Amino acid sequence: MHVGIITDHPKRDLAGAVMTAAALARRGYRSSIIPLYEQAVDVPLLGLDALIVNFARPANIELVAGYRALGLPVYVLDTEGGVLTETGANSPEKLARFVRSSGFSELLAGYLFWGSTLREAFVRLSGLPADRLHVTGCPRFDFASPRWWQLLDFDRTDYVLVNANFPLVNPLFVRSPEDERNALVAAGWDRDYVDQMLVDLRWILAEYLVTVRAAAARFKGTTIVVRPHPFERSRTYEEAFEGLTNVVVDGRGSVMNVIRNSRCVVHLNCGTSIEATMLRRVPLSLEFLNTPLMSRHGPLPSRISLQTRSAEHLFECIEHSERAAQSFPFEANYAEHIWPWFYDNDGAAADRIVNALVADLGTFRGPRPSVAWSLRSSRRRSRVSQRLQAIAANAMGSALSSAARGAFNQVRREKRLDVKAVRLLLDRVTNHEGVPVPQCQYARHPWTGAALASISVDPSGGSSP
């Protein structure tokens, strides 16, 4: 079996993709980690037996329809399948109804859920058969399990971590917050609701910066690491904290490594409060900056955090964070609030994904590599511009065409895959488990042999079963 794994932002998603690739390799199966922007060209060239896409939304339904027309079983493991809203366009019920009404239910071979709450909504409302709806957990959170904690090193320790979560008003990958607003409205959110979110978030962000500056003044001998969301402009924070010697703006690597080596985690309405709970670091929520709308929009992070009532209360909690950790109800919060959305924190989500695919597919073999379908950009009706880009990517290899486009486009540059990073993480995962290290290299075009942007992971010892 050869499984493709679509990966959006490497900073957030690569670790989970590599964990899944490692789990497949342990069973003797091949995988290819495929960058989001090169999928339309690369997927038909790889000879896959199954494909895991990172969402089912209007933006990719045409591609998924193309993959199914090619004869490829498509599964969804949602990039944001756990931190959902209780109402609105990103609620379990709305997502499930969309899968039915959009026609996705007729295209998907299965769905892999982070937790049981979303699956229950899909059983009732999505139109997909219940036996193709699998609760697996999300493999990027495997690293937050004690099974993998040893791998979470970082070049700093004992700092206060401040996680930012303002991509709507401080976007990195779009030109303006208005573009973000339009994207949310197109995805089904009410325009007035989104506009009020933007008003609230602008105010919260301004007060957030004031609060961090005050914390830096209070704790002059303590390092404060400010970590922007992967989809945020870091320059906003660098300018705000310029001249503060104990504040470091650092968005490097996986957030789990940074959380694990911190003293505590300061946030507001941020999903990293879940990783903090998993990693036994007290999440401190800036509830005194919250608004009624934002509190309702995503209530889970506040529920599982130590809610600070004022800046002074926050400073007290930071000062006594070690004592707070001793009495904080990590396990109770996980069981009551997190488990329904994230399932077991046992480090085995990737293994469950492999089990689900094997149970569904058995000995199924997917379509042979198709250059013709790649040249159509994996679509029945591709635009002229898409076909021209596909021709160039096939001629020179998508690795080279991706690098060329990334030179002029920051979004594409940020989301390219680096084989060295994949190999390093894969080596660490397999060595930790004491199993053979798989081969890892850029995939190759079936006709020309040119390097593709996707990265293949082959189990050592030869062919896959």
PDB file of C-alpha atoms in Angstrom, residues 3 35 74 103 210 225-226 247 299 322 361 451:
ATOM      1  CA  VAL A   3      -0.563   6.366   0.957  1.00  0.00           C
ATOM      2  CA  PRO A  35       2.726  19.860  -0.182  1.00  0.00           C
ATOM      3  CA  VAL A  74      -9.764   9.799  -0.631  1.00  0.00           C
ATOM      4  CA  GLY A 103     -21.598  16.127  -2.614  1.00  0.00           C
ATOM      5  CA  VAL A 210       0.167  46.129  26.413  1.00  0.00           C
ATOM      6  CA  VAL A 225       8.988  34.008  24.467  1.00  0.00           C
ATOM      7  CA  VAL A 226       6.250  35.375  22.207  1.00  0.00           C
ATOM      8  CA  VAL A 247      11.142  39.477  25.269  1.00  0.00           C
ATOM      9  CA  PRO A 299     -15.073  28.228  24.589  1.00  0.00           C
ATOM     10  CA  GLU A 322       5.263  25.745  39.605  1.00  0.00           C
ATOM     11  CA  LEU A 361      -8.782  -1.013   1.749  1.00  0.00           C
ATOM     12  CA  ALA A 451      12.440  15.653  -8.646  1.00  0.00           C
TER      13      ALA A 451
END
